[in-house]
Coordinates of C-alpha atoms in Angstrom, one line a residue:
X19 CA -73.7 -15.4 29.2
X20 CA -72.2 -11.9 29.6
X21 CA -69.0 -14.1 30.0
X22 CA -68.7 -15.7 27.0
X23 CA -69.4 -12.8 25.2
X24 CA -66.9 -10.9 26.4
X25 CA -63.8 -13.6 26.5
X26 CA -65.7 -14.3 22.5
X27 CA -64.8 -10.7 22.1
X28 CA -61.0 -10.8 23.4
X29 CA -60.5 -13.9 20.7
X30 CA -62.0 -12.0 17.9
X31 CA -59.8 -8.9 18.7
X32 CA -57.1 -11.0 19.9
X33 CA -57.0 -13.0 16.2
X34 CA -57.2 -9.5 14.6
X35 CA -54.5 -8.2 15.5
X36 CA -52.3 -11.6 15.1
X37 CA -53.5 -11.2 11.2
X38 CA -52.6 -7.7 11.1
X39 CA -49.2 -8.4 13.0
X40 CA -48.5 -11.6 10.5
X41 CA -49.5 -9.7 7.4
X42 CA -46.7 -6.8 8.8
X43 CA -44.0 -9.5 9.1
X44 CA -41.0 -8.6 7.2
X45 CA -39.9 -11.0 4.6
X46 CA -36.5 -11.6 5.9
X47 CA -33.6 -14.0 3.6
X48 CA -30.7 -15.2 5.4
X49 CA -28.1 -15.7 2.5
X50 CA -24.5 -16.3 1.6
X51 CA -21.5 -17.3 -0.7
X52 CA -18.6 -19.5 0.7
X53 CA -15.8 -19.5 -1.7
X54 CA -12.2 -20.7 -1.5
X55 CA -9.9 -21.9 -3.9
X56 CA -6.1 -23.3 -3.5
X57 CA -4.0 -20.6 -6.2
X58 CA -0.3 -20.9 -7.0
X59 CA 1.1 -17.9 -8.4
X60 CA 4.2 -16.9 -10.3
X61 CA 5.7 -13.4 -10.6
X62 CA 2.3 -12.0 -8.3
X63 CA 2.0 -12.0 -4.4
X64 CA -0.4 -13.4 -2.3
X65 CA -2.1 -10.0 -2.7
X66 CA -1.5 -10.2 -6.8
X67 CA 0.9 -7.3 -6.4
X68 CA 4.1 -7.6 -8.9
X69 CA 7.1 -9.3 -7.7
X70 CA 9.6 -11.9 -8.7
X71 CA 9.0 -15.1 -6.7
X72 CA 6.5 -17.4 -6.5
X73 CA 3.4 -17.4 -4.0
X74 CA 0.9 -20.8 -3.0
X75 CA -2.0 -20.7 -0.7
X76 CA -5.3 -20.9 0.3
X77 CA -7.5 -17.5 -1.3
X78 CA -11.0 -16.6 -0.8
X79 CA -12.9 -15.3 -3.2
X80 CA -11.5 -15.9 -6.5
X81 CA -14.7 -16.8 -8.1
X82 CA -17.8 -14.5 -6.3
X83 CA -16.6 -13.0 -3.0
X84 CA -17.1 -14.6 0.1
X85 CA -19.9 -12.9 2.1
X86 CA -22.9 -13.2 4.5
X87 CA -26.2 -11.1 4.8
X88 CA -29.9 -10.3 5.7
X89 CA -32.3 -8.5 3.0
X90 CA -35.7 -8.1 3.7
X91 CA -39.0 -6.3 2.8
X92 CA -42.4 -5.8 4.5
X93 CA -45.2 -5.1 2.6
X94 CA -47.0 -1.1 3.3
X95 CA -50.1 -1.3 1.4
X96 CA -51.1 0.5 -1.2
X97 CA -48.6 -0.4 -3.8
X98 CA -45.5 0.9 -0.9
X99 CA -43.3 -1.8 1.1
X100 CA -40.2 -1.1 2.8
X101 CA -36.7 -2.6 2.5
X102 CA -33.4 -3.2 3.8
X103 CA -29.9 -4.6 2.9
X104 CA -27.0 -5.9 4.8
X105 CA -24.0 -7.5 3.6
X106 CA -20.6 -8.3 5.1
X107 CA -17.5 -9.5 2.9
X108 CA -15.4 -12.6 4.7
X109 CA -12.6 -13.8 4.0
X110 CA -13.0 -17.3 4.2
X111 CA -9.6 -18.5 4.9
X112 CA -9.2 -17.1 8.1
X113 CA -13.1 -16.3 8.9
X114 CA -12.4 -13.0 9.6
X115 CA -14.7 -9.8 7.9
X116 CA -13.1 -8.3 5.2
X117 CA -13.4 -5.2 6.4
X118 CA -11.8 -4.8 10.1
X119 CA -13.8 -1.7 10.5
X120 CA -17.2 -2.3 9.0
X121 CA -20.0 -5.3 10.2
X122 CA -21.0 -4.4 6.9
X123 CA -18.9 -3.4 4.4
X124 CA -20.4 -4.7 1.3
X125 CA -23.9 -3.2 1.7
X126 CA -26.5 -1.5 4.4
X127 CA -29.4 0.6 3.6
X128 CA -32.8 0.7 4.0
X129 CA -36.1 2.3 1.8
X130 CA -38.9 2.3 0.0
X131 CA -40.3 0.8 -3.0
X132 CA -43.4 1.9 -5.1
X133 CA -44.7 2.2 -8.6
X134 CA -42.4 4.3 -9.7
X135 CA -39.0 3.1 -8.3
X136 CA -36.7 2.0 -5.3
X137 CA -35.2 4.9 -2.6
X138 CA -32.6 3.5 -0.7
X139 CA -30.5 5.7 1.5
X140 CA -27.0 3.9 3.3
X141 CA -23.8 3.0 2.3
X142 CA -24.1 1.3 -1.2
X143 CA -22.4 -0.2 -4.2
X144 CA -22.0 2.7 -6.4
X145 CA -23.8 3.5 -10.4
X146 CA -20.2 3.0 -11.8
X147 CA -20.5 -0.4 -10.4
X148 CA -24.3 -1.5 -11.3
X149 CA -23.6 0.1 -14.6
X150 CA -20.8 -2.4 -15.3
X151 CA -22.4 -5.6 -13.5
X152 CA -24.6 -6.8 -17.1
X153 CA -21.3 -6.3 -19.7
X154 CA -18.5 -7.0 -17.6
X155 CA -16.6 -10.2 -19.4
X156 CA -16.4 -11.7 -16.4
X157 CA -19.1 -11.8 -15.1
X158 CA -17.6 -9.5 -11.9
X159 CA -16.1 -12.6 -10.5
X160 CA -12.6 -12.4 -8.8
X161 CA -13.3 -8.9 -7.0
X162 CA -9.8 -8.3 -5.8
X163 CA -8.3 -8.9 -9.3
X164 CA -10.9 -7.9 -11.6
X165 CA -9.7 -4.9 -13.9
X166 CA -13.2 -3.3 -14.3
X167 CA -13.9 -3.7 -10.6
X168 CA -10.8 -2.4 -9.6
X169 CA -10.0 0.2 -12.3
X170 CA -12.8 0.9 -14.3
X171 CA -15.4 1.4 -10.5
X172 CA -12.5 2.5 -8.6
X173 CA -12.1 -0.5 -5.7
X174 CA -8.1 -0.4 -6.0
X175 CA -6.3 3.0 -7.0
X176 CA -3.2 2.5 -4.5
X177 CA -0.7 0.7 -6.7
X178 CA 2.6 1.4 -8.0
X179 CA 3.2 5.2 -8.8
X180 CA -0.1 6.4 -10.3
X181 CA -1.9 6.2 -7.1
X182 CA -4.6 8.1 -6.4
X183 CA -3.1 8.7 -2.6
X184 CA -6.3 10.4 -1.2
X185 CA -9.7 9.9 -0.5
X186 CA -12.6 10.8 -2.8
X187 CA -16.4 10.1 -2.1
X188 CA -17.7 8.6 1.9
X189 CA -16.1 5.5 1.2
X190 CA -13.7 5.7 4.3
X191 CA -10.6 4.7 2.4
X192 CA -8.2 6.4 0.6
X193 CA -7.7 3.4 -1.9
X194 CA -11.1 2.0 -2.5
X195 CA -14.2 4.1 -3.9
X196 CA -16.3 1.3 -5.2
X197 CA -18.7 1.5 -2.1
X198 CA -19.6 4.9 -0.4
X199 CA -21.0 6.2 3.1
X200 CA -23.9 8.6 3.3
X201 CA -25.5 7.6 -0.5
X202 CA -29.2 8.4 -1.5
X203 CA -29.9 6.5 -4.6
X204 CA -33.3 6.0 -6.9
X205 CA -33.6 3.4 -9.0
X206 CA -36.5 3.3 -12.0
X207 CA -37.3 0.6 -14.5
X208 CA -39.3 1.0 -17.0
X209 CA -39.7 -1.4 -19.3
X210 CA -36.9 -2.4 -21.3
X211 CA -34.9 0.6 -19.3
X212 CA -33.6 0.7 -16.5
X213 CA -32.4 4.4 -15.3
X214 CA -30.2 5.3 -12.1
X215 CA -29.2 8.2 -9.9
X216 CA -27.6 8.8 -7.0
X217 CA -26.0 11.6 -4.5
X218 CA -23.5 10.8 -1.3
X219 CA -22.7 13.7 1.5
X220 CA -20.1 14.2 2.5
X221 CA -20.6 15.9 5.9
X222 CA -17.7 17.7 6.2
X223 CA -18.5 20.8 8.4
X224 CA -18.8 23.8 6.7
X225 CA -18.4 22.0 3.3
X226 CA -21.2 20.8 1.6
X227 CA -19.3 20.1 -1.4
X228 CA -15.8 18.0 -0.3
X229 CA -16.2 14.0 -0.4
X230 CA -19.5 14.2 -2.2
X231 CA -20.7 12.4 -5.2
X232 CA -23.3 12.7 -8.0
X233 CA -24.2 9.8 -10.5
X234 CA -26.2 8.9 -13.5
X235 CA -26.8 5.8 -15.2
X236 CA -28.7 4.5 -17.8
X237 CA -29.3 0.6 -19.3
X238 CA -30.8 -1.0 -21.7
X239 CA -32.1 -4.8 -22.1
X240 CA -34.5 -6.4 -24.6
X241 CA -34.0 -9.9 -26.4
X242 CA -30.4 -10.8 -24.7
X243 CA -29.2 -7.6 -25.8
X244 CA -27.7 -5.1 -22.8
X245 CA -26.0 -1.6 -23.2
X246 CA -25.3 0.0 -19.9
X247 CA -23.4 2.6 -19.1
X248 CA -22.6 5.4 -16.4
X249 CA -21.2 8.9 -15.2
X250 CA -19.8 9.8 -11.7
X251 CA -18.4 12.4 -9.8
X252 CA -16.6 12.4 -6.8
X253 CA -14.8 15.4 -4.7
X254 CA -12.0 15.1 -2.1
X255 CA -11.7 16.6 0.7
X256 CA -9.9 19.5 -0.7
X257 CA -12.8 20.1 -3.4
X258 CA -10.3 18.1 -6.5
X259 CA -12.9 16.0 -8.5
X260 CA -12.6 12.9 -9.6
X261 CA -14.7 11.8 -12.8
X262 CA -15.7 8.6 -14.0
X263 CA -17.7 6.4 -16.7
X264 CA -18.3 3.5 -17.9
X265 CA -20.0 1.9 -21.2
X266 CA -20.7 -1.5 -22.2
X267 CA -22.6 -4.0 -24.5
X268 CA -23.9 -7.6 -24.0
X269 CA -25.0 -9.6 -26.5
X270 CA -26.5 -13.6 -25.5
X271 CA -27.2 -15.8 -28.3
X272 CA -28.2 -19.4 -27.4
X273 CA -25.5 -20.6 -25.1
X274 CA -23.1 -18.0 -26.0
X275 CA -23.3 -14.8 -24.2
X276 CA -20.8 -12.0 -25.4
X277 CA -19.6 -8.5 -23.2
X278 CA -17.2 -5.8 -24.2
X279 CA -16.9 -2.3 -21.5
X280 CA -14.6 0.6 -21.8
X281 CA -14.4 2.5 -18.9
X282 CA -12.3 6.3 -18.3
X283 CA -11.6 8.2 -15.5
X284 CA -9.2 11.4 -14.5
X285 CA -8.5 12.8 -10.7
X286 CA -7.1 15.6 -10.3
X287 CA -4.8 14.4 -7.4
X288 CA -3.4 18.1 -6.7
X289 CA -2.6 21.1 -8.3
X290 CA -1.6 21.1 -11.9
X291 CA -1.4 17.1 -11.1
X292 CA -3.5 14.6 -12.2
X293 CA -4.0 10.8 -12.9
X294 CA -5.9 9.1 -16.0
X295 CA -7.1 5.9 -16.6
X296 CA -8.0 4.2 -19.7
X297 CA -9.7 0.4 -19.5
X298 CA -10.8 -1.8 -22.4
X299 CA -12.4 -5.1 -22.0
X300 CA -13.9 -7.7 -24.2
X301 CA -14.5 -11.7 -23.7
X302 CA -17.7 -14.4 -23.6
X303 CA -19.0 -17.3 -22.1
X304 CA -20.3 -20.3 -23.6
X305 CA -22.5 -23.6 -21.9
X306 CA -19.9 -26.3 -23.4
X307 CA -22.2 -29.1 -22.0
X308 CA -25.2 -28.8 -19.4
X309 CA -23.6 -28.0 -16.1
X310 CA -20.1 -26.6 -17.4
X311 CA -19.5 -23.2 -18.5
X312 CA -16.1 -21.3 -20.0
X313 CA -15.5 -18.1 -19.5
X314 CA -12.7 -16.3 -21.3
X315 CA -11.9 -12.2 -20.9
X316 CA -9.2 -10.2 -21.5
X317 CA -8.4 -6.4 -19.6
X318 CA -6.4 -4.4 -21.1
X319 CA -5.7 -0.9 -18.6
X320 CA -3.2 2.1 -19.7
X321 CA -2.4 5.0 -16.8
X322 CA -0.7 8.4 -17.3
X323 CA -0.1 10.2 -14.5
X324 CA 1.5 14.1 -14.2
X325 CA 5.6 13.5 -13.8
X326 CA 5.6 10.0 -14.8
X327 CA 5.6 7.6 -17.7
X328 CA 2.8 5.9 -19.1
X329 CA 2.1 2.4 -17.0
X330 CA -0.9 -0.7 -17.0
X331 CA -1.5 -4.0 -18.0
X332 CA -2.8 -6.7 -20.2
X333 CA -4.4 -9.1 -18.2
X334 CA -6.2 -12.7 -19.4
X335 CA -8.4 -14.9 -17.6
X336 CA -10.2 -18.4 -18.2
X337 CA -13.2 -20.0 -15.9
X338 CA -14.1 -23.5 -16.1
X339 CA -17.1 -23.7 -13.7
X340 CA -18.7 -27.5 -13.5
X341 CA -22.0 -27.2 -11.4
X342 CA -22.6 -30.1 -8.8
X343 CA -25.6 -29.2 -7.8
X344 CA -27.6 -25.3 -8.1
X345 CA -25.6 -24.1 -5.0
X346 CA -22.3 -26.0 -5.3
X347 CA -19.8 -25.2 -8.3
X348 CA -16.4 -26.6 -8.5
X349 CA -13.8 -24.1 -11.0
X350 CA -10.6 -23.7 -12.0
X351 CA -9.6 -20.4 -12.7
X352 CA -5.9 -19.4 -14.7
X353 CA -4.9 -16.0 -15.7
X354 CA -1.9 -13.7 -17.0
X355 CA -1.0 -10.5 -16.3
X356 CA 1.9 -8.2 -18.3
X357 CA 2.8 -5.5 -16.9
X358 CA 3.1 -2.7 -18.8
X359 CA 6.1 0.5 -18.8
X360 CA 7.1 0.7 -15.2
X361 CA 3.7 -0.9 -13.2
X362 CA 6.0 -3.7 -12.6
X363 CA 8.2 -2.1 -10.4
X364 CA 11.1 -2.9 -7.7
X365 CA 10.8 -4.7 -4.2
X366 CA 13.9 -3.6 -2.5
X367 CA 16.6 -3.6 -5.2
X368 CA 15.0 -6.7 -7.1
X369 CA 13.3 -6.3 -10.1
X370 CA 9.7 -7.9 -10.2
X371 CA 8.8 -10.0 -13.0
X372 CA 7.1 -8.4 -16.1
X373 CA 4.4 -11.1 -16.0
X374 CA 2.6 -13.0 -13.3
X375 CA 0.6 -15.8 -14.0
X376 CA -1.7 -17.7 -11.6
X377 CA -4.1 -20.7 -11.6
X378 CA -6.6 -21.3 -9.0
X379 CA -8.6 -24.4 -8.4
X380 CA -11.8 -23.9 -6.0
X381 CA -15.3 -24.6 -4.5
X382 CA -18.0 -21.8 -4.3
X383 CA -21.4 -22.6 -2.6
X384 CA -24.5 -20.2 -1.7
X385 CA -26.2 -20.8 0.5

């Protein structure tokens, strides 16, 4: 009798703690996006950099960039769970990681969520970047080529003679500051508002100031009407600063959705030396039939830089997404870029070509 008590006891304790364990289980995703696209390009490179011949090939990641990653969250009681986020880009054409030196490139944090917002502390996307996500007139699709992506959040500052030519912020690149190192960020909605703020260190030794960042941001969104905007600040190594912002509107009506972002920012690249940018966007989508969207945006991006002449571009793009199924969207994608003052630029003694136009035809699935 004493013995079926007791092994009545170990299965009641036992089943205990398997509840307790199960109901402790983080909910883990699995997720992805495989895009690649066949492009054919005239007057840009493989890389979209200026030049005067022609360039075919296979790309990945002209619609939403290829990637891979694990997010999860585990339930703490009392209104509390804990999260975490990892992401690595891929380029999908040769199945390498986008980043050589990074698993995770794209995201990797982990925090808390409560009542009265989300602490996540890691390397991140920065508030320039989720400021611009809801208004950008694409949509942020084509990464590598997107003006507000690239100038407007600061992913690509290295070409042609306005280069930035140092790092500013933890992101471990002197070219790209659209992700950072070392970031502490608190996110709060509340209602119809949704406000941001964020701090990176820079852990240089005896430094607490060089390659940090501070950042605000602020949104809005009621009735298919968005305004988001934001304010960073990065330092260099050498204490320069870097400022940023970032301002947009989105307006959805039916199956029209308008978006129009101006974005500004000025470095202070050395002494009595310093680089401006100026980016103005505006474009809209519209559900021609059920299953097929259009997407049409124009960039237009004006530099000034100390000892040189005023450079940018004007850039036009057009989607055509058709939807086979809800992971599986076939596109074709065509844009044009004019270069503008000297932003075109010389490869060897050649001339590149003053515009570069592209069209890409692809297949994007999540997964």
């Amino acid at each position: 009798m004493k013995r079926k008590k007791y092994i009545s006891g170990v299965a009641l304790a036992s089943g205990f703690m398997l509840g307790q364990g199960a109901a402790a289980q983080s909910n883990v995703t699995l997720y992805g996006i495989a895009d690649l696209g066949a492009r054919y390009s005239s007057g840009l490179s493989a890389a979209n950099a200026p030049t005067s011949n022609t360039s075919t090939g296979i790309t990945s990641g002209v619609n939403n960039t290829s990637r891979w990653g694990f997010k999860g969250e585990e339930s703490l009681g009392n209104d509390m769970a804990a999260v975490f986020h990892l992401e690595g880009g891929l380029n999908l054409d040769t199945g390498s990681s986008a980043k050589s030196d990074k698993l995770f490139d794209r995201i990797a944090y982990v925090g808390l969520k409560t009542s009265a917002g989300r602490l996540t502390a890691g390397r991140q996307a920065t508030i320039l970047s989720d400021a611009i996500n809801p208004v950008d007139p694409l949509g942020m699709r084509n990464a590598s080529f997107n003006p507000n992506i690239n100038v407007t959040a600061l992913s690509n500052t290295a070409f042609g003679t306005h280069a930035f030519g140092t790092q500013y912020g933890t992101s471990g690149y002197n070219d790209n500051f659209y992700r950072l190192d070392n970031m502490l960020k608190f996110t709060s909605e509340m209602g119809p508002v949704t406000a941001r703020v964020s701090y990176s260190f820079g852990e240089v030794p005896g430094d607490s100031s060089a390659l940090s960042t501070t950042g605000a941001a602020l949104s809005y969104q009621r009735d298919g009407f968005v305004v988001s905007g934001g304010y960073m600040k990065f330092k260099n190594r050498a204490d320069f600063a870097l400022d940023a912002y970032t301002l947009g509107a989105a307006y959805k009506l039916g199956e029209v959705t308008l978006k129009a972002n101006y974005g500004n920012n000025k470095a202070d690249t050395a002494i009595n030396k310093e680089t401006k940018q100026r980016i103005a966007s505006g474009g809209g989508s519209v559900l021609v039939s059920p299953g097929n969207l259009l997407t049409i945006a124009y960039y237009r991006v004006r530099r000034d830089s100390t000892g040189f002449s005023q450079d940018g571009f004007d850039r036009l793009y057009a989607y055509l997404e058709h939807d086979l199924s809800k992971r599986t969207t076939l596109y074709v994608e065509a844009d044009s870029t004019k270069w503008n003052g000297n932003a075109a630029g010389v490869t060897g003694t050649l001339a590149n070509s003053t515009h570069g136009r592209g069209v890409t035809l692809g297949m994007m699935h999540k997964f």
